[in-house]
């Protein structure tokens, strides 16, 4: 499928992802001047060429939000390979996962349990997630990460904000703050994740990184840092200083927004 501004499978992702979020600003707690725009702000910024029956309507122009918006987009996606069951399965997906974002971030086996082991439908979900990741990651490749905050936040929210468990991700940067390696270094539970400073620093030395950007998600939907988050960040930053490695920031991404430790004064 060619990329174009005609279809809505990727449009309205932010509008529909958060279930009953309605018109609430997507980056709660962050100054309005820093709100990123794009696929994770308002609809119409990233869409796919429309090849499904025209009678389904243009979701990019739709004003539906919350669960109904998620259901319509899921129905479009499922209809690509299983039109006969698209409406039924889209309703089951929203009932099981709650939103489009959580459905995309779910484990394949969990999705298959809803869809009845239909590998064709699952392939559509995998391809859509890969397309989103590829497009958004391309916006930060070979560029200074620190000067492309909007693109970085969009990429991180797309890959982590709706994950069912906490993940600790590290962006390893060179002297020009270009991305060397993007790696999920630890996965935890629905409410916690931990990584040892020595593991991060060893990986820095392996890839030749001179700076890092720490990132983790909060499946609860709220990006407010915990005491454990602050302690872990301080430990990594202090250990990194001995090796001349800069910890530029620690970002928490979630359905309801994101938080920068640097801006909040925690780092």
mmCIF file of C-alpha atoms in Angstrom:
data_model
loop_
_atom_site.group_PDB
_atom_site.id
_atom_site.type_symbol
_atom_site.label_atom_id
_atom_site.label_comp_id
_atom_site.label_asym_id
_atom_site.label_seq_id
_atom_site.Cartn_x
_atom_site.Cartn_y
_atom_site.Cartn_z
ATOM 1 C CA UNK A 1 0.000 0.000 0.000
ATOM 2 C CA UNK A 2 1.391 3.370 -0.932
ATOM 3 C CA UNK A 3 1.730 6.119 1.628
ATOM 4 C CA UNK A 4 -0.695 8.914 0.919
ATOM 5 C CA UNK A 5 -3.082 11.286 2.677
ATOM 6 C CA UNK A 6 -6.234 9.432 1.726
ATOM 7 C CA UNK A 7 -6.831 6.742 4.307
ATOM 8 C CA UNK A 8 -7.261 6.704 8.025
ATOM 9 C CA UNK A 9 -5.744 3.513 9.395
ATOM 10 C CA UNK A 10 -2.940 5.544 10.907
ATOM 11 C CA UNK A 11 -4.817 8.839 11.137
ATOM 12 C CA UNK A 12 -6.477 9.629 14.454
ATOM 13 C CA UNK A 13 -4.211 7.241 16.376
ATOM 14 C CA UNK A 14 -3.831 9.679 19.236
ATOM 15 C CA UNK A 15 -7.460 10.752 19.080
ATOM 16 C CA UNK A 16 -8.682 7.175 19.387
ATOM 17 C CA UNK A 17 -5.977 5.472 21.444
ATOM 18 C CA UNK A 18 -6.890 6.625 24.914
ATOM 19 C CA UNK A 19 -10.352 5.169 25.103
ATOM 20 C CA UNK A 20 -12.501 7.816 26.780
ATOM 21 C CA UNK A 21 -9.946 10.601 26.687
ATOM 22 C CA UNK A 22 -12.188 12.821 24.524
ATOM 23 C CA UNK A 23 -10.652 16.261 23.820
ATOM 24 C CA UNK A 24 -8.148 16.131 26.656
ATOM 25 C CA UNK A 25 -4.690 17.434 25.621
ATOM 26 C CA UNK A 26 -2.445 14.417 24.860
ATOM 27 C CA UNK A 27 0.590 15.716 26.728
ATOM 28 C CA UNK A 28 -0.791 16.472 30.158
ATOM 29 C CA UNK A 29 1.622 18.197 32.491
ATOM 30 C CA UNK A 30 3.873 19.552 29.747
ATOM 31 C CA UNK A 31 3.924 23.188 28.761
ATOM 32 C CA UNK A 32 1.755 23.845 25.700
ATOM 33 C CA UNK A 33 4.697 25.267 23.778
ATOM 34 C CA UNK A 34 6.311 21.821 23.868
ATOM 35 C CA UNK A 35 3.340 19.727 22.772
ATOM 36 C CA UNK A 36 4.497 17.608 19.847
ATOM 37 C CA UNK A 37 2.251 17.473 16.811
ATOM 38 C CA UNK A 38 1.759 14.713 14.276
ATOM 39 C CA UNK A 39 0.379 11.207 14.324
ATOM 40 C CA UNK A 40 0.116 11.272 18.102
ATOM 41 C CA UNK A 41 -1.588 14.669 18.391
ATOM 42 C CA UNK A 42 -4.421 15.268 15.915
ATOM 43 C CA UNK A 43 -5.754 13.208 12.995
ATOM 44 C CA UNK A 44 -4.820 13.501 9.352
ATOM 45 C CA UNK A 45 -1.038 13.704 9.660
ATOM 46 C CA UNK A 46 -0.237 10.122 8.660
ATOM 47 C CA UNK A 47 -2.544 7.995 6.588
ATOM 48 C CA UNK A 48 -2.540 5.070 4.173
ATOM 49 C CA UNK A 49 -3.940 4.871 0.656
ATOM 50 C CA UNK A 50 -7.625 3.960 0.840
ATOM 51 C CA UNK A 51 -8.464 0.637 -0.820
ATOM 52 C CA UNK A 52 -11.463 -0.497 1.233
ATOM 53 C CA UNK A 53 -15.105 0.047 0.252
ATOM 54 C CA UNK A 54 -15.884 3.750 -0.004
ATOM 55 C CA UNK A 55 -19.108 3.196 1.905
ATOM 56 C CA UNK A 56 -17.060 2.855 5.102
ATOM 57 C CA UNK A 57 -16.383 6.587 4.953
ATOM 58 C CA UNK A 58 -13.280 8.655 5.574
ATOM 59 C CA UNK A 59 -12.058 8.058 9.107
ATOM 60 C CA UNK A 60 -9.563 10.895 8.796
ATOM 61 C CA UNK A 61 -12.474 13.311 8.631
ATOM 62 C CA UNK A 62 -14.483 11.513 11.293
ATOM 63 C CA UNK A 63 -15.080 13.191 14.627
ATOM 64 C CA UNK A 64 -15.477 9.920 16.505
ATOM 65 C CA UNK A 65 -13.271 9.589 19.541
ATOM 66 C CA UNK A 66 -12.732 7.062 22.290
ATOM 67 C CA UNK A 67 -13.903 3.471 21.982
ATOM 68 C CA UNK A 68 -16.084 4.124 18.937
ATOM 69 C CA UNK A 69 -13.175 5.655 17.027
ATOM 70 C CA UNK A 70 -10.924 2.742 17.981
ATOM 71 C CA UNK A 71 -13.549 0.254 16.880
ATOM 72 C CA UNK A 72 -13.965 1.881 13.468
ATOM 73 C CA UNK A 73 -10.225 1.931 12.768
ATOM 74 C CA UNK A 74 -9.842 -1.670 13.939
ATOM 75 C CA UNK A 75 -12.732 -2.650 11.715
ATOM 76 C CA UNK A 76 -10.973 -1.085 8.708
ATOM 77 C CA UNK A 77 -7.768 -2.940 9.548
ATOM 78 C CA UNK A 78 -9.419 -6.319 10.071
ATOM 79 C CA UNK A 79 -11.501 -5.891 6.896
ATOM 80 C CA UNK A 80 -8.315 -5.937 4.801
ATOM 81 C CA UNK A 81 -8.088 -9.709 5.311
ATOM 82 C CA UNK A 82 -11.364 -10.744 6.934
ATOM 83 C CA UNK A 83 -14.203 -8.423 5.874
ATOM 84 C CA UNK A 84 -16.951 -10.861 6.905
ATOM 85 C CA UNK A 85 -15.945 -10.689 10.584
ATOM 86 C CA UNK A 86 -14.528 -7.167 10.715
ATOM 87 C CA UNK A 87 -17.335 -5.604 12.744
ATOM 88 C CA UNK A 88 -17.591 -8.514 15.181
ATOM 89 C CA UNK A 89 -13.840 -8.786 15.796
ATOM 90 C CA UNK A 90 -13.309 -5.040 16.117
ATOM 91 C CA UNK A 91 -15.869 -4.936 18.915
ATOM 92 C CA UNK A 92 -14.193 -7.881 20.645
ATOM 93 C CA UNK A 93 -10.776 -6.225 20.344
ATOM 94 C CA UNK A 94 -11.996 -2.998 21.953
ATOM 95 C CA UNK A 95 -13.731 -4.974 24.698
ATOM 96 C CA UNK A 96 -10.571 -7.005 25.389
ATOM 97 C CA UNK A 97 -7.870 -4.331 25.071
ATOM 98 C CA UNK A 98 -9.706 -1.044 25.512
ATOM 99 C CA UNK A 99 -8.162 0.978 22.685
ATOM 100 C CA UNK A 100 -6.437 0.840 19.324
ATOM 101 C CA UNK A 101 -3.048 1.611 20.845
ATOM 102 C CA UNK A 102 -3.339 -1.152 23.415
ATOM 103 C CA UNK A 103 -4.483 -3.610 20.745
ATOM 104 C CA UNK A 104 -1.411 -2.818 18.629
ATOM 105 C CA UNK A 105 0.896 -3.081 21.642
ATOM 106 C CA UNK A 106 -0.593 -6.356 22.903
ATOM 107 C CA UNK A 107 1.239 -9.653 22.706
ATOM 108 C CA UNK A 108 0.473 -11.551 19.459
ATOM 109 C CA UNK A 109 -0.878 -14.546 21.394
ATOM 110 C CA UNK A 110 -3.310 -12.281 23.244
ATOM 111 C CA UNK A 111 -4.595 -10.849 19.970
ATOM 112 C CA UNK A 112 -4.852 -14.314 18.433
ATOM 113 C CA UNK A 113 -6.924 -15.461 21.404
ATOM 114 C CA UNK A 114 -9.508 -12.842 20.431
ATOM 115 C CA UNK A 115 -9.301 -13.385 16.688
ATOM 116 C CA UNK A 116 -9.442 -17.189 16.751
ATOM 117 C CA UNK A 117 -5.867 -17.889 15.609
ATOM 118 C CA UNK A 118 -6.271 -16.007 12.328
ATOM 119 C CA UNK A 119 -2.700 -15.495 11.133
ATOM 120 C CA UNK A 120 -3.825 -13.291 8.242
ATOM 121 C CA UNK A 121 -5.385 -10.717 10.554
ATOM 122 C CA UNK A 122 -2.432 -10.882 12.932
ATOM 123 C CA UNK A 123 -0.080 -10.172 10.037
ATOM 124 C CA UNK A 124 -1.989 -6.953 9.346
ATOM 125 C CA UNK A 125 -1.500 -5.834 12.944
ATOM 126 C CA UNK A 126 2.208 -6.629 12.849
ATOM 127 C CA UNK A 127 2.676 -4.826 9.530
ATOM 128 C CA UNK A 128 0.824 -1.740 10.753
ATOM 129 C CA UNK A 129 2.959 -1.535 13.900
ATOM 130 C CA UNK A 130 6.118 -2.023 11.834
ATOM 131 C CA UNK A 131 5.028 0.727 9.437
ATOM 132 C CA UNK A 132 4.380 3.182 12.271
ATOM 133 C CA UNK A 133 7.726 2.370 13.925
ATOM 134 C CA UNK A 134 9.616 2.623 10.631
ATOM 135 C CA UNK A 135 8.123 5.966 9.640
ATOM 136 C CA UNK A 136 8.548 7.600 13.039
ATOM 137 C CA UNK A 137 12.012 6.163 13.656
ATOM 138 C CA UNK A 138 13.067 7.502 10.254
ATOM 139 C CA UNK A 139 12.383 11.004 11.521
ATOM 140 C CA UNK A 140 15.173 10.723 14.103
ATOM 141 C CA UNK A 141 17.705 8.661 12.136
ATOM 142 C CA UNK A 142 20.952 10.496 11.330
ATOM 143 C CA UNK A 143 19.766 13.602 13.168
ATOM 144 C CA UNK A 144 20.623 15.249 16.464
ATOM 145 C CA UNK A 145 18.184 13.661 18.878
ATOM 146 C CA UNK A 146 18.223 16.637 21.241
ATOM 147 C CA UNK A 147 17.113 19.070 18.544
ATOM 148 C CA UNK A 148 14.291 16.821 17.303
ATOM 149 C CA UNK A 149 12.252 16.425 20.465
ATOM 150 C CA UNK A 150 8.919 16.294 18.685
ATOM 151 C CA UNK A 151 10.002 13.392 16.468
ATOM 152 C CA UNK A 152 11.607 11.555 19.394
ATOM 153 C CA UNK A 153 8.483 11.816 21.537
ATOM 154 C CA UNK A 154 6.240 10.637 18.710
ATOM 155 C CA UNK A 155 8.482 7.634 18.110
ATOM 156 C CA UNK A 156 8.689 6.717 21.792
ATOM 157 C CA UNK A 157 4.953 7.037 22.367
ATOM 158 C CA UNK A 158 4.260 4.900 19.307
ATOM 159 C CA UNK A 159 6.587 2.138 20.468
ATOM 160 C CA UNK A 160 6.046 2.203 24.235
ATOM 161 C CA UNK A 161 3.113 4.216 25.550
ATOM 162 C CA UNK A 162 0.578 1.400 25.188
ATOM 163 C CA UNK A 163 2.773 -1.561 26.106
ATOM 164 C CA UNK A 164 1.127 -3.828 28.741
ATOM 165 C CA UNK A 165 4.237 -3.957 30.960
ATOM 166 C CA UNK A 166 6.928 -1.447 31.865
ATOM 167 C CA UNK A 167 10.000 -1.395 29.635
ATOM 168 C CA UNK A 168 13.315 0.389 30.103
ATOM 169 C CA UNK A 169 14.640 1.700 26.811
ATOM 170 C CA UNK A 170 17.998 3.385 26.256
ATOM 171 C CA UNK A 171 18.896 5.560 23.279
ATOM 172 C CA UNK A 172 22.689 5.436 22.914
ATOM 173 C CA UNK A 173 24.128 8.577 21.297
ATOM 174 C CA UNK A 174 27.470 9.601 19.811
ATOM 175 C CA UNK A 175 29.352 12.869 20.370
ATOM 176 C CA UNK A 176 27.053 14.667 17.916
ATOM 177 C CA UNK A 177 24.011 13.274 19.778
ATOM 178 C CA UNK A 178 23.045 11.131 16.802
ATOM 179 C CA UNK A 179 21.404 7.799 17.527
ATOM 180 C CA UNK A 180 23.797 4.845 17.584
ATOM 181 C CA UNK A 181 21.604 2.154 19.120
ATOM 182 C CA UNK A 182 17.996 2.054 20.297
ATOM 183 C CA UNK A 183 17.526 -0.818 22.709
ATOM 184 C CA UNK A 184 14.955 -2.117 25.190
ATOM 185 C CA UNK A 185 17.253 -3.269 27.969
ATOM 186 C CA UNK A 186 14.700 -4.536 30.473
ATOM 187 C CA UNK A 187 11.052 -5.513 30.776
ATOM 188 C CA UNK A 188 9.249 -5.601 34.088
ATOM 189 C CA UNK A 189 5.699 -5.841 35.367
ATOM 190 C CA UNK A 190 2.614 -3.686 34.958
ATOM 191 C CA UNK A 191 3.951 -1.342 37.636
ATOM 192 C CA UNK A 192 7.742 -1.545 37.757
ATOM 193 C CA UNK A 193 10.956 -2.124 35.840
ATOM 194 C CA UNK A 194 14.566 -2.022 36.974
ATOM 195 C CA UNK A 195 17.944 -1.953 35.323
ATOM 196 C CA UNK A 196 21.394 -1.913 36.906
ATOM 197 C CA UNK A 197 23.735 0.993 36.107
ATOM 198 C CA UNK A 198 26.555 -1.420 35.235
ATOM 199 C CA UNK A 199 24.424 -2.950 32.457
ATOM 200 C CA UNK A 200 23.786 0.441 30.887
ATOM 201 C CA UNK A 201 27.430 1.527 31.137
ATOM 202 C CA UNK A 202 28.736 -1.759 29.758
ATOM 203 C CA UNK A 203 26.492 -1.319 26.727
ATOM 204 C CA UNK A 204 27.688 2.295 26.349
ATOM 205 C CA UNK A 205 31.261 1.076 26.128
ATOM 206 C CA UNK A 206 30.303 -1.709 23.718
ATOM 207 C CA UNK A 207 28.714 0.688 21.202
ATOM 208 C CA UNK A 208 31.001 3.679 21.819
ATOM 209 C CA UNK A 209 28.260 5.932 23.186
ATOM 210 C CA UNK A 210 29.180 9.231 24.836
ATOM 211 C CA UNK A 211 25.638 10.077 25.944
ATOM 212 C CA UNK A 212 22.342 8.333 26.611
ATOM 213 C CA UNK A 213 18.651 9.078 26.827
ATOM 214 C CA UNK A 214 16.718 6.886 29.268
ATOM 215 C CA UNK A 215 13.080 6.091 28.546
ATOM 216 C CA UNK A 216 10.429 3.969 30.188
ATOM 217 C CA UNK A 217 6.670 3.668 29.992
ATOM 218 C CA UNK A 218 3.855 3.599 32.523
ATOM 219 C CA UNK A 219 1.064 1.157 31.562
ATOM 220 C CA UNK A 220 -1.157 2.875 34.136
ATOM 221 C CA UNK A 221 -1.473 5.737 31.658
ATOM 222 C CA UNK A 222 -0.066 8.370 34.007
ATOM 223 C CA UNK A 223 3.500 9.570 33.384
ATOM 224 C CA UNK A 224 4.236 10.900 36.897
ATOM 225 C CA UNK A 225 7.594 9.471 38.116
ATOM 226 C CA UNK A 226 7.758 7.330 41.245
ATOM 227 C CA UNK A 227 10.366 7.501 43.979
ATOM 228 C CA UNK A 228 11.962 4.352 42.544
ATOM 229 C CA UNK A 229 12.151 5.999 39.096
ATOM 230 C CA UNK A 230 14.003 8.982 40.559
ATOM 231 C CA UNK A 231 16.391 6.803 42.567
ATOM 232 C CA UNK A 232 17.264 4.625 39.579
ATOM 233 C CA UNK A 233 17.883 7.692 37.400
ATOM 234 C CA UNK A 234 20.196 9.252 39.980
ATOM 235 C CA UNK A 235 22.188 6.025 40.322
ATOM 236 C CA UNK A 236 22.685 5.694 36.560
ATOM 237 C CA UNK A 237 23.609 9.374 36.144
ATOM 238 C CA UNK A 238 26.170 9.253 38.966
ATOM 239 C CA UNK A 239 27.769 6.064 37.630
ATOM 240 C CA UNK A 240 27.850 7.426 34.066
ATOM 241 C CA UNK A 241 29.666 10.567 35.208
ATOM 242 C CA UNK A 242 32.725 8.490 36.164
ATOM 243 C CA UNK A 243 33.001 7.301 32.570
ATOM 244 C CA UNK A 244 32.419 10.709 31.015
ATOM 245 C CA UNK A 245 29.031 9.649 29.686
ATOM 246 C CA UNK A 246 26.210 12.198 29.786
ATOM 247 C CA UNK A 247 22.671 11.268 30.773
ATOM 248 C CA UNK A 248 20.751 13.877 28.805
ATOM 249 C CA UNK A 249 17.328 13.010 30.164
ATOM 250 C CA UNK A 250 14.972 10.357 31.424
ATOM 251 C CA UNK A 251 11.569 10.372 29.738
ATOM 252 C CA UNK A 252 8.442 8.633 30.952
ATOM 253 C CA UNK A 253 5.840 8.062 28.233
ATOM 254 C CA UNK A 254 2.249 7.006 28.830
ATOM 255 C CA UNK A 255 -1.218 7.221 27.320
ATOM 256 C CA UNK A 256 -1.953 10.490 29.115
ATOM 257 C CA UNK A 257 1.290 12.263 28.269
ATOM 258 C CA UNK A 258 4.990 12.300 28.970
ATOM 259 C CA UNK A 259 7.407 13.719 31.537
ATOM 260 C CA UNK A 260 10.996 14.917 31.195
ATOM 261 C CA UNK A 261 13.155 14.466 34.299
ATOM 262 C CA UNK A 262 15.420 17.255 33.074
ATOM 263 C CA UNK A 263 12.596 19.777 32.797
ATOM 264 C CA UNK A 264 11.001 18.649 36.025
ATOM 265 C CA UNK A 265 14.287 19.209 37.887
ATOM 266 C CA UNK A 266 14.868 15.571 38.819
ATOM 267 C CA UNK A 267 18.071 15.292 36.792
#
